[in-house]
Each structure stands twice: as C-alpha cells, then as structure tokens.
PDB file of C-alpha atoms and ligand atoms in Angstrom:
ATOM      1  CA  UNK A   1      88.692 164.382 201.787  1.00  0.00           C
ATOM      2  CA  UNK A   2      85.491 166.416 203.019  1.00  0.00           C
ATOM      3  CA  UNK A   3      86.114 168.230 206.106  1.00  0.00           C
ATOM      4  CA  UNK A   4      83.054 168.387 208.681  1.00  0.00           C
ATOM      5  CA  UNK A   5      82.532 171.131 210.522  1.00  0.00           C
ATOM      6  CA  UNK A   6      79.654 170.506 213.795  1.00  0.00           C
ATOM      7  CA  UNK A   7      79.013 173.270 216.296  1.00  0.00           C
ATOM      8  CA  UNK A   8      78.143 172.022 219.825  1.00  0.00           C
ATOM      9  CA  UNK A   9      74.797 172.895 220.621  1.00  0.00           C
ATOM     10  CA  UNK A  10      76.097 172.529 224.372  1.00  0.00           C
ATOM     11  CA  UNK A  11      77.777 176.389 224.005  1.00  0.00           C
ATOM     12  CA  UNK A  12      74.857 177.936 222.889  1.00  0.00           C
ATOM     13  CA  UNK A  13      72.480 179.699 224.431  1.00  0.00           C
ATOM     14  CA  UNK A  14      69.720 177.693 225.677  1.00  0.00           C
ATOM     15  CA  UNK A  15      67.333 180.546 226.201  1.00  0.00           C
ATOM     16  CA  UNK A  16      67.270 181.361 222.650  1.00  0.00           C
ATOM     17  CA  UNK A  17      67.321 177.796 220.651  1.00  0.00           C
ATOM     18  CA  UNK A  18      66.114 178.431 218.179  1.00  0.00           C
ATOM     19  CA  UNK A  19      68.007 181.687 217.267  1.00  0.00           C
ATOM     20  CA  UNK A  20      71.081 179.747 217.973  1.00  0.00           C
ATOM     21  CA  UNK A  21      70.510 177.058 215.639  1.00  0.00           C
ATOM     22  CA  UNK A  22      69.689 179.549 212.401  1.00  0.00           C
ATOM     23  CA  UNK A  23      73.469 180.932 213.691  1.00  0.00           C
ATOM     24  CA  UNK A  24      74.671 177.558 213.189  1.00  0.00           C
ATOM     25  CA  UNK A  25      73.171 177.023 209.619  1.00  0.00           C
ATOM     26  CA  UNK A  26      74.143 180.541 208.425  1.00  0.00           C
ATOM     27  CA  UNK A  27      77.434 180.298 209.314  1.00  0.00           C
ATOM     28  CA  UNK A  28      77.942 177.127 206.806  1.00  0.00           C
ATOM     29  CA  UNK A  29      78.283 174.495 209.925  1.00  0.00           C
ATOM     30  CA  UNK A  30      77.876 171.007 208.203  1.00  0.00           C
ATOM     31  CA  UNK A  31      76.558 169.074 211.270  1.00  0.00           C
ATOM     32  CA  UNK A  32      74.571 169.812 214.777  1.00  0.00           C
ATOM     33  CA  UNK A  33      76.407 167.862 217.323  1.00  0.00           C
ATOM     34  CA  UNK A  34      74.251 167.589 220.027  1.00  0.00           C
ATOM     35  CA  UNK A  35      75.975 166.125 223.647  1.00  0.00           C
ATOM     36  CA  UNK A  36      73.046 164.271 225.717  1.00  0.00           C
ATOM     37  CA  UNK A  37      74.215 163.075 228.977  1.00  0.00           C
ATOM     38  CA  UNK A  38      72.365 161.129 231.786  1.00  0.00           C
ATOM     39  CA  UNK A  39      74.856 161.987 235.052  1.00  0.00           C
ATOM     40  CA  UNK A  40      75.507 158.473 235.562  1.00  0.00           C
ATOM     41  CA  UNK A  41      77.803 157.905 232.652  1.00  0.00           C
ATOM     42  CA  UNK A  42      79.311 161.426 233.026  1.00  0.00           C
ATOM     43  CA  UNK A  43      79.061 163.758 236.085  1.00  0.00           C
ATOM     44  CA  UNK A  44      76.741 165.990 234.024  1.00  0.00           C
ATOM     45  CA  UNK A  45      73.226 166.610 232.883  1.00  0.00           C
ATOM     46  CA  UNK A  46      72.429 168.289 229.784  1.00  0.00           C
ATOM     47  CA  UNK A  47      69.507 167.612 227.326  1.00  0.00           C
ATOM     48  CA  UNK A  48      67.348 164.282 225.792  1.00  0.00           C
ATOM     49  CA  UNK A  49      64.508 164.031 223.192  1.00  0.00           C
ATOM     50  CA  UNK A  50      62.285 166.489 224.687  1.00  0.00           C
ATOM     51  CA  UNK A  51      65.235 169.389 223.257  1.00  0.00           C
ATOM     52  CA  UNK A  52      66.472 167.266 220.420  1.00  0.00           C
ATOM     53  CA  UNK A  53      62.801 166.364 218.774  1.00  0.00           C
ATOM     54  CA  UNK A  54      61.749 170.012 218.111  1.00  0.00           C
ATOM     55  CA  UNK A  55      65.395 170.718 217.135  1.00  0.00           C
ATOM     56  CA  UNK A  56      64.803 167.976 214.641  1.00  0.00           C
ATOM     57  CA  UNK A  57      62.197 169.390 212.949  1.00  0.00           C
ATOM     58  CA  UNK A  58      63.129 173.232 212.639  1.00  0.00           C
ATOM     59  CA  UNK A  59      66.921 172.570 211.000  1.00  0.00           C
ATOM     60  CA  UNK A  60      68.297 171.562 208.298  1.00  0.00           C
ATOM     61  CA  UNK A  61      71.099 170.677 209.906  1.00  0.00           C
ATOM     62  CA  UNK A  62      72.141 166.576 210.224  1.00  0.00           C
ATOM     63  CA  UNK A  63      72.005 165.605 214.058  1.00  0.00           C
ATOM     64  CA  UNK A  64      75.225 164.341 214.944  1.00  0.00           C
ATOM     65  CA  UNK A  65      74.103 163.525 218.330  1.00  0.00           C
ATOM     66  CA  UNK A  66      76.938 162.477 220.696  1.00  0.00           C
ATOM     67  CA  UNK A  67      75.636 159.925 223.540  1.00  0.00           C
ATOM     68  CA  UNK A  68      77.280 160.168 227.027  1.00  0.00           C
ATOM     69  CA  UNK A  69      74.650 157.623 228.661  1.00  0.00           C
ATOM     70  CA  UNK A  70      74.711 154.085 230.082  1.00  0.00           C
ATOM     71  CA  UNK A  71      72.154 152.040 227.959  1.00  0.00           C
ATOM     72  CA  UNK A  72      72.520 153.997 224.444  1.00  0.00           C
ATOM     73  CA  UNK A  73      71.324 150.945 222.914  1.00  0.00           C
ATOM     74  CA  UNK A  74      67.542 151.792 224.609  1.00  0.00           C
ATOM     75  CA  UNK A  75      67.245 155.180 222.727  1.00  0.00           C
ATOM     76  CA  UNK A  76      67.968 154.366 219.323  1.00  0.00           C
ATOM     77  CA  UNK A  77      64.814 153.541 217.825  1.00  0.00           C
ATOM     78  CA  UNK A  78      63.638 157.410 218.963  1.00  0.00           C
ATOM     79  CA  UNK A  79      66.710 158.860 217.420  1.00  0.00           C
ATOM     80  CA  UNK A  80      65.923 157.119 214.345  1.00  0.00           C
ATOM     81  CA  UNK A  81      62.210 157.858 214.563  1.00  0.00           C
ATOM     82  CA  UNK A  82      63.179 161.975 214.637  1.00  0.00           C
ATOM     83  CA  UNK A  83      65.456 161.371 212.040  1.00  0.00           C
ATOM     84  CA  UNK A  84      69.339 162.001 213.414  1.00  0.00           C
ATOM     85  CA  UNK A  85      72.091 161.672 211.306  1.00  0.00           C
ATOM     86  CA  UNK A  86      74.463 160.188 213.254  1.00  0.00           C
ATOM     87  CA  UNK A  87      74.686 158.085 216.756  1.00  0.00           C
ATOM     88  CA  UNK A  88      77.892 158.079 218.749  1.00  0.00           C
ATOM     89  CA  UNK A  89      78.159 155.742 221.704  1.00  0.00           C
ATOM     90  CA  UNK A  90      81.249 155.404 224.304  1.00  0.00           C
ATOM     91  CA  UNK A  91      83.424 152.340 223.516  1.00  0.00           C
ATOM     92  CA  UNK A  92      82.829 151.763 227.263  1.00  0.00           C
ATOM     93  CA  UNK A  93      79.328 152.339 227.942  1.00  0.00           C
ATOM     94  CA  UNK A  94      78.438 148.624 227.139  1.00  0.00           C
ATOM     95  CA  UNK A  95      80.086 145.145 226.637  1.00  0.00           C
ATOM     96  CA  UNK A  96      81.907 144.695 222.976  1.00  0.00           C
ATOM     97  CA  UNK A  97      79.197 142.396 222.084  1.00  0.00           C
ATOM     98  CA  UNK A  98      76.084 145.139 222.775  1.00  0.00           C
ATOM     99  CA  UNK A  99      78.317 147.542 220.968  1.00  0.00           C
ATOM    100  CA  UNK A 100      78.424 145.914 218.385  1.00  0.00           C
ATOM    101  CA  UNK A 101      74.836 145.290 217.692  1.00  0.00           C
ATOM    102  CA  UNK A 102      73.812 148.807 218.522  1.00  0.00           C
ATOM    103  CA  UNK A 103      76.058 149.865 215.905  1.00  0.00           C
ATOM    104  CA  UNK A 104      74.549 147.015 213.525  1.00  0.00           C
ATOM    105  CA  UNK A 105      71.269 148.824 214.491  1.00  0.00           C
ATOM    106  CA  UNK A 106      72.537 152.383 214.382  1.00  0.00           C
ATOM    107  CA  UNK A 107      73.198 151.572 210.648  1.00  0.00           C
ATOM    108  CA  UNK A 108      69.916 149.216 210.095  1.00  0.00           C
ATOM    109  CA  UNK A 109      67.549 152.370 211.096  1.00  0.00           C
ATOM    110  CA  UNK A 110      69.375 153.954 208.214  1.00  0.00           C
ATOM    111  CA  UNK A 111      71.620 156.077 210.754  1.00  0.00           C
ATOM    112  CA  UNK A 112      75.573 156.689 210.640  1.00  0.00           C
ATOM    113  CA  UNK A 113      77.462 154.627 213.668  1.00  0.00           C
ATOM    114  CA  UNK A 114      80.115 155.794 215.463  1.00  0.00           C
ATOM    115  CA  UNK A 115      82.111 154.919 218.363  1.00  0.00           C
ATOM    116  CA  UNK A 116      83.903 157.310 221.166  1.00  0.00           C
ATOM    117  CA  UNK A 117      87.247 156.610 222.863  1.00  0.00           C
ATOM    118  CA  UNK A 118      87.341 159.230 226.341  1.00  0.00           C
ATOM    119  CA  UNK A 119      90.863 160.105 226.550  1.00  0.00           C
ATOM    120  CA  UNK A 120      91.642 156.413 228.973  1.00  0.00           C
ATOM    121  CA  UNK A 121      90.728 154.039 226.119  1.00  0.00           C
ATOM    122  CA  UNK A 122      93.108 152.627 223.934  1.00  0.00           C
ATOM    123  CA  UNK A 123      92.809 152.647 220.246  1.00  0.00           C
ATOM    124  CA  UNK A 124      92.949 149.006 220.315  1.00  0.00           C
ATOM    125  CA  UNK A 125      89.554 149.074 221.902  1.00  0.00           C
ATOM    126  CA  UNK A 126      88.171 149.833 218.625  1.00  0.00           C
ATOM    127  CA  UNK A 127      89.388 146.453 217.056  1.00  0.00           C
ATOM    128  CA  UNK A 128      86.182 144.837 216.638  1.00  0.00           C
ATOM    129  CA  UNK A 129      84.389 147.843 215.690  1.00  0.00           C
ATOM    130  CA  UNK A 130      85.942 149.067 212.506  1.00  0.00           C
ATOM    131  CA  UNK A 131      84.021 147.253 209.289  1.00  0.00           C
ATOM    132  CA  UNK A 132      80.737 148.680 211.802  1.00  0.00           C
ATOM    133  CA  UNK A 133      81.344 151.971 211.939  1.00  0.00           C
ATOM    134  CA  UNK A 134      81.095 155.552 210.034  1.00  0.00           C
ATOM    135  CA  UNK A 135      82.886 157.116 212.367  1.00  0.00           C
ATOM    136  CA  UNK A 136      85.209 157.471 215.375  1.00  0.00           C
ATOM    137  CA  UNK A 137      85.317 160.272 218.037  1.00  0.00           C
ATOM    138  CA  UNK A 138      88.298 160.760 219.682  1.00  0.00           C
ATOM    139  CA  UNK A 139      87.405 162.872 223.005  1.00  0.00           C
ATOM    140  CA  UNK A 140      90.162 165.592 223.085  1.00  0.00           C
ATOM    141  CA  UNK A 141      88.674 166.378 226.748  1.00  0.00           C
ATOM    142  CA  UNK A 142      87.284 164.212 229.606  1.00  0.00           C
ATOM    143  CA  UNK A 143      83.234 163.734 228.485  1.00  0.00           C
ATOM    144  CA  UNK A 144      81.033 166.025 230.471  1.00  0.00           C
ATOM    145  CA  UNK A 145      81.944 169.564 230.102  1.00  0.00           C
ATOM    146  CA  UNK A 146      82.501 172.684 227.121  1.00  0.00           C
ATOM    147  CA  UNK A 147      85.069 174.858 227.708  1.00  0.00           C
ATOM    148  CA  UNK A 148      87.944 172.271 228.928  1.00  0.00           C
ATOM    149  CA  UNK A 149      91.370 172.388 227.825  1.00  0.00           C
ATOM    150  CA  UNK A 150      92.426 170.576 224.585  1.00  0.00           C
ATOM    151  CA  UNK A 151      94.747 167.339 225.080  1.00  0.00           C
ATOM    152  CA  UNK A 152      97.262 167.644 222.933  1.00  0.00           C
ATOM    153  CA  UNK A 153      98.632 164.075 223.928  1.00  0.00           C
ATOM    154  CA  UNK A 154      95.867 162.428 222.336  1.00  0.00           C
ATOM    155  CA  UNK A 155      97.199 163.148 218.687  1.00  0.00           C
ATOM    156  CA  UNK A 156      98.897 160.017 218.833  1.00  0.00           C
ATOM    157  CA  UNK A 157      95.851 158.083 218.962  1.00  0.00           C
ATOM    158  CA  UNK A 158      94.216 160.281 216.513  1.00  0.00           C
ATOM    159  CA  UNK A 159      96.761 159.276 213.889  1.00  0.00           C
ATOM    160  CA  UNK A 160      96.854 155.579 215.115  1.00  0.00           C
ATOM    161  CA  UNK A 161      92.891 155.018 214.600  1.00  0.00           C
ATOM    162  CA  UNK A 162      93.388 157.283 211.035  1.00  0.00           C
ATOM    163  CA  UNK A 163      95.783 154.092 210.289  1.00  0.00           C
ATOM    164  CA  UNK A 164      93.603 151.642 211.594  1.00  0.00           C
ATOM    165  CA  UNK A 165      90.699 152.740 209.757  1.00  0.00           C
ATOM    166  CA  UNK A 166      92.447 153.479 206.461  1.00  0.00           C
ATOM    167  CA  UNK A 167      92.988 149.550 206.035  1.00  0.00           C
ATOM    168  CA  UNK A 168      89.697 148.344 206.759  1.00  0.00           C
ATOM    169  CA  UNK A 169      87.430 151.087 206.761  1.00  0.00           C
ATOM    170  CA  UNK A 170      89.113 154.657 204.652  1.00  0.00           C
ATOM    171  CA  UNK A 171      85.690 156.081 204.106  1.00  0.00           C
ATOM    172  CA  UNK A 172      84.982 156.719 208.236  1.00  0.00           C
ATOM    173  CA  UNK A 173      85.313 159.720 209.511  1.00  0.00           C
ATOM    174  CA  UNK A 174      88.022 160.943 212.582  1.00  0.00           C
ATOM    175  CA  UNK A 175      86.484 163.319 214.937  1.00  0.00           C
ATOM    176  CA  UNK A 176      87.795 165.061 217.604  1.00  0.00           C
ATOM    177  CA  UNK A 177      85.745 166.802 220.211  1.00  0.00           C
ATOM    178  CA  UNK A 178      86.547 169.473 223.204  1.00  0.00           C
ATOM    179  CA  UNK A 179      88.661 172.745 223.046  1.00  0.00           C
ATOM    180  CA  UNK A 180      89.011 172.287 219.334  1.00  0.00           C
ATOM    181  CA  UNK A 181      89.825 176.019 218.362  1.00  0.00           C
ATOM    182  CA  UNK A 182      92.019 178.623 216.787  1.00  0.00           C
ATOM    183  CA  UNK A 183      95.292 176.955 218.746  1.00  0.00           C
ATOM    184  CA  UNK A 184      94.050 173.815 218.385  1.00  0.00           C
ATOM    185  CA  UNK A 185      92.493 172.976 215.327  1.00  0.00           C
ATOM    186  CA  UNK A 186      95.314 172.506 212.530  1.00  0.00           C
ATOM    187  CA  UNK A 187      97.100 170.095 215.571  1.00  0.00           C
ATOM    188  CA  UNK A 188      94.166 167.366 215.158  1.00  0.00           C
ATOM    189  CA  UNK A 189      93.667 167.670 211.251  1.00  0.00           C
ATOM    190  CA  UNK A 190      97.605 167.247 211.059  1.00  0.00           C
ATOM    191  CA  UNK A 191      96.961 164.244 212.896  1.00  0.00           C
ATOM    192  CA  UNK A 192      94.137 162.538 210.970  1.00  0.00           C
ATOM    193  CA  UNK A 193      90.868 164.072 211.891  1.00  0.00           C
ATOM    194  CA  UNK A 194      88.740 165.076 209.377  1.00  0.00           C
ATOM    195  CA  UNK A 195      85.720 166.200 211.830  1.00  0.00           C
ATOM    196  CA  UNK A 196      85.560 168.881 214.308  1.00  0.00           C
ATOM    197  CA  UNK A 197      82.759 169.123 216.912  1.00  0.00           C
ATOM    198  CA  UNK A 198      83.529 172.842 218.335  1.00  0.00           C
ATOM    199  CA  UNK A 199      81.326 173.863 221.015  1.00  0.00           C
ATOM    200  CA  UNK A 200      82.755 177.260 222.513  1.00  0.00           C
ATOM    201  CA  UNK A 201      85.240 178.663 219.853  1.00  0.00           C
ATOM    202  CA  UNK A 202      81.991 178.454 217.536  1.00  0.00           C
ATOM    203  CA  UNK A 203      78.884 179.572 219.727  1.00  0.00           C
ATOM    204  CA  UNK A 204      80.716 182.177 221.525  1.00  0.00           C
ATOM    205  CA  UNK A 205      82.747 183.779 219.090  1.00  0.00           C
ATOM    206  CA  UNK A 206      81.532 187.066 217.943  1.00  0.00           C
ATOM    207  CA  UNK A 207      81.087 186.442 213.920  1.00  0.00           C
ATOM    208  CA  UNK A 208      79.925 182.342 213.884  1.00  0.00           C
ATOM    209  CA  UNK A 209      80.236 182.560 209.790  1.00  0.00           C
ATOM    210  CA  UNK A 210      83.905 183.630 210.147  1.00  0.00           C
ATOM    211  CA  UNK A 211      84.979 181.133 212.623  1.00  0.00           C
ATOM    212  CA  UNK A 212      83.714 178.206 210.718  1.00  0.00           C
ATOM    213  CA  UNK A 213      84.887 179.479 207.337  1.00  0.00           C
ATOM    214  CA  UNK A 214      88.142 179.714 209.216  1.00  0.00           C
ATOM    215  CA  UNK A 215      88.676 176.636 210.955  1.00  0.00           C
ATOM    216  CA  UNK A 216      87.081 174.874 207.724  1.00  0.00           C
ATOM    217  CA  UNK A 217      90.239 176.144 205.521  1.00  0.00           C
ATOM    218  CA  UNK A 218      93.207 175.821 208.564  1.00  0.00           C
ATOM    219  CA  UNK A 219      91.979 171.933 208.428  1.00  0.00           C
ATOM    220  CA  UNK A 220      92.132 171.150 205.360  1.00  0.00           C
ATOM    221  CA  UNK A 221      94.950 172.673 204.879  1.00  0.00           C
ATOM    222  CA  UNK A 222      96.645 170.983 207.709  1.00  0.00           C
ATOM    223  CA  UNK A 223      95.194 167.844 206.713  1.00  0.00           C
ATOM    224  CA  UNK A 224      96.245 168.093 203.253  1.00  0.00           C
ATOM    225  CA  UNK A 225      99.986 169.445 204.620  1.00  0.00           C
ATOM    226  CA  UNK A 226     100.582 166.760 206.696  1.00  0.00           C
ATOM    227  CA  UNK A 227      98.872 163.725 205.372  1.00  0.00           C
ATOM    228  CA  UNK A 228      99.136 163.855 201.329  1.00  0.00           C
ATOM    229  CA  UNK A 229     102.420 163.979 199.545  1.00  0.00           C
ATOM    230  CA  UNK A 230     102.992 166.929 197.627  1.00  0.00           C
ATOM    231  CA  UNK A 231     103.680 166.849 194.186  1.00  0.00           C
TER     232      UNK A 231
HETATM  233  C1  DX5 B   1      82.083 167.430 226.070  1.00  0.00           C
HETATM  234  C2  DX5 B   1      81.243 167.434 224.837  1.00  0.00           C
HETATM  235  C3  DX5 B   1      81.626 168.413 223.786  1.00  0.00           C
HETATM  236  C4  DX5 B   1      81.585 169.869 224.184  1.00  0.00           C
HETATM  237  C5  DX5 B   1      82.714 170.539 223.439  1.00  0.00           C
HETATM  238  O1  DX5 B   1      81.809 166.297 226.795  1.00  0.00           O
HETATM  239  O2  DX5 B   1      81.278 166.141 224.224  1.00  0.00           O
HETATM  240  O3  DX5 B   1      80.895 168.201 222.585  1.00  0.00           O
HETATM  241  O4  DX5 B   1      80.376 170.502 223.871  1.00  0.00           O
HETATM  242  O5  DX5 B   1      82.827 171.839 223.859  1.00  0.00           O
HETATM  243  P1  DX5 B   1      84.126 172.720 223.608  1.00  0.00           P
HETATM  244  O6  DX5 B   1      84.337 172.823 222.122  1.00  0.00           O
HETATM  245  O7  DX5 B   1      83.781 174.007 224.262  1.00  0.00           O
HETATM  246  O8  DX5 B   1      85.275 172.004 224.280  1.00  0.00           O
HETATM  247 ZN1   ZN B   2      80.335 165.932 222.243  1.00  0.00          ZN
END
C-alpha cells in the first residue's frame, strides 16, 4: 500500500505557475493533478495543452491529468506526446464501448488509465472497465469546481469499487477528489482510497510541505486502521 498524494493545480495561483508548481514538488506531492474542462461536459472552463505542455516540461512531477470533456478520446495522442502520467476520463463522457478503447489506448501510448464516477454513477458502471484500468476516481464533489463541500455519502461506493477492484484488478488505485482535507481525509482512506487529489487544503494552506506530510501519514494510517487486520 503506497499512498498518493496529488495537489490540484486548479487552487493555485495561476499568475505565478511556475512558482506554484516548485511548491508542489518541495512539499513531497507525488502527483500534479491537473483538472481540464471544456464547459460543455461541466459548467466550467479551466485550462488545455497550451498550460499543461510547458507544465510538462518544467516538473518533475507525473501529470495526473483529470479530463472533464466530451470527446477525451480526441486528445490522447497529445497527452501522450507531452508525456502525462495518467489520463482520467468520466464513465459518462462516452458510450462503454469508446471507453473502453480509449482506455486500451490510454495504456498503449504507455499512459496509466483511469475512469471517474461523478457522484450520480453507480459503481456498477465500472463493470466492464476493471481488467482496463490503473485507476478509479471517485468524485467526492460534483465535477467543475475547487472549494466544494466533501460528500461524505459517497464512502459507500468508495469501499464498494475497493472490493470490486481487489478481485480483478488489487494493484489499481482508489482516488477521491474534492474537499479532501484535514476533516475529510482519514474518512476516504478508511474507506478504500489510496489517492488523494487535494486542490484547496494543499495550495492554500500556509506551509504546503506540512499539509502533505500530514495528510500523507492520517491516510495511511486510516487506511491501514480500517482495512488490514491487526496482529
Ligand atoms: C473538481 C476538480 C478537483 C478540484 C478539487 O471538479 O476535479 O480536482 O480541483 O479541489 P478541492 O480539493 O478544493 O475540492
Ligand atoms: Zn480533478
């Protein structure tokens, strides 16, 4: 159990990128998770390739880059070619049948594929998914915005893909993303998740390095508490 930690470029501040980013990677953050939404698939803007290719080439930091778009199947030979990490597409932004070979692709281009449930989809929407994937997001807010309120009722489903995926899949990460914080944080690793995105409680928090060293050791902690057996 490796707990990843990815900072949501979406709370930083956009007039000083680069600054921001350096934050990131000297506070120990594992991953960049970068939200790019279209305003068609979400009721928000943010940022595409003209923000994340010079990002790509000034961190260190593995993209993790979270697609709230209609079509993510047409973008991911240019998030392969600027070498992201990891893709993330909405369970519900294409048929089952285009998911499934953007994921084989996703994977083909050498990338890790994930899938996102927004807080209406069922677990069971994942079925045909699982042997594709790396990863699963479960949204913890409505896609769109930072700074929302964290859904506690979705820790059910958190657990119940965590089951799902240890049969078929145990490697594949469970991430949760949106108003994962102080309050929040030891909830979702109790349930399952292994992977935090955390857009405000990290960006805006006074000392970055202390926040993520601190949510790092309530999960696993939390993880360990509630999901091994003690001996
Ligand atoms: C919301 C985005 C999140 C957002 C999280 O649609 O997917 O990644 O940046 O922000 P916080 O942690 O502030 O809820
Ligand atoms: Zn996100």
């Amino acid at each position: 159990m490796e707990i990843k930690i990815a900072p949501s470029l979406l709370a930083s501040d956009f007039l000083h990128l680069e600054q921001e980013i350096r934050r990131a990677e000297d506070a120990g953050a594992d991953w960049l998770h970068c939200d790019v939404m279209d305003g068609v698939y979400v009721p928000n803007i943010s940022f595409g390739f003209a923000v994340l290719e010079p990002i790509s080439k000034m961190t260190r930091l593995p993209l993790d880059v979270h697609m709230m778009t209609i079509c993510p199947d047409k973008y991911i030979d240019k998030l392969a070619s600027i070498g992201t990490a990891s893709v993330t597409v909405h369970s519900n932004a294409m048929d089952p049948e285009r998911t499934a070979l953007t994921l084989r692709s996703v994977r083909e281009a050498g990338m890790r594929a994930a899938v996102a449930l927004s807080p209406k989809r069922p677990a069971e929407e994942l079925a045909p998914f699982l042997p594709l994937i790396d990863m699963v997001l479960v949204m913890t807010v409505e896609p769109g915005f930072g700074g929302q309120k964290f859904m506690a009722d979705m820790m059910p489903k958190v657990t119940e893909v965590r089951k799902m995926l240890d049969h078929i899949n145990p490697a594949a990460y469970v991430q949760v993303d949106g108003g994962i914080g102080t309050n929040t944080i030891e909830a979702a690793a109790g349930a399952g998740a292994d992977a935090f995105v955390i857009g405000t409680a990290s960006f805006r928090s006074d000392d970055m390095k202390e926040a993520v060293s601190r949510f790092r050791s309530s999960a696993e902690e939390s993880y360990r508490r509630d999901r091994e057996p003690s001996v």
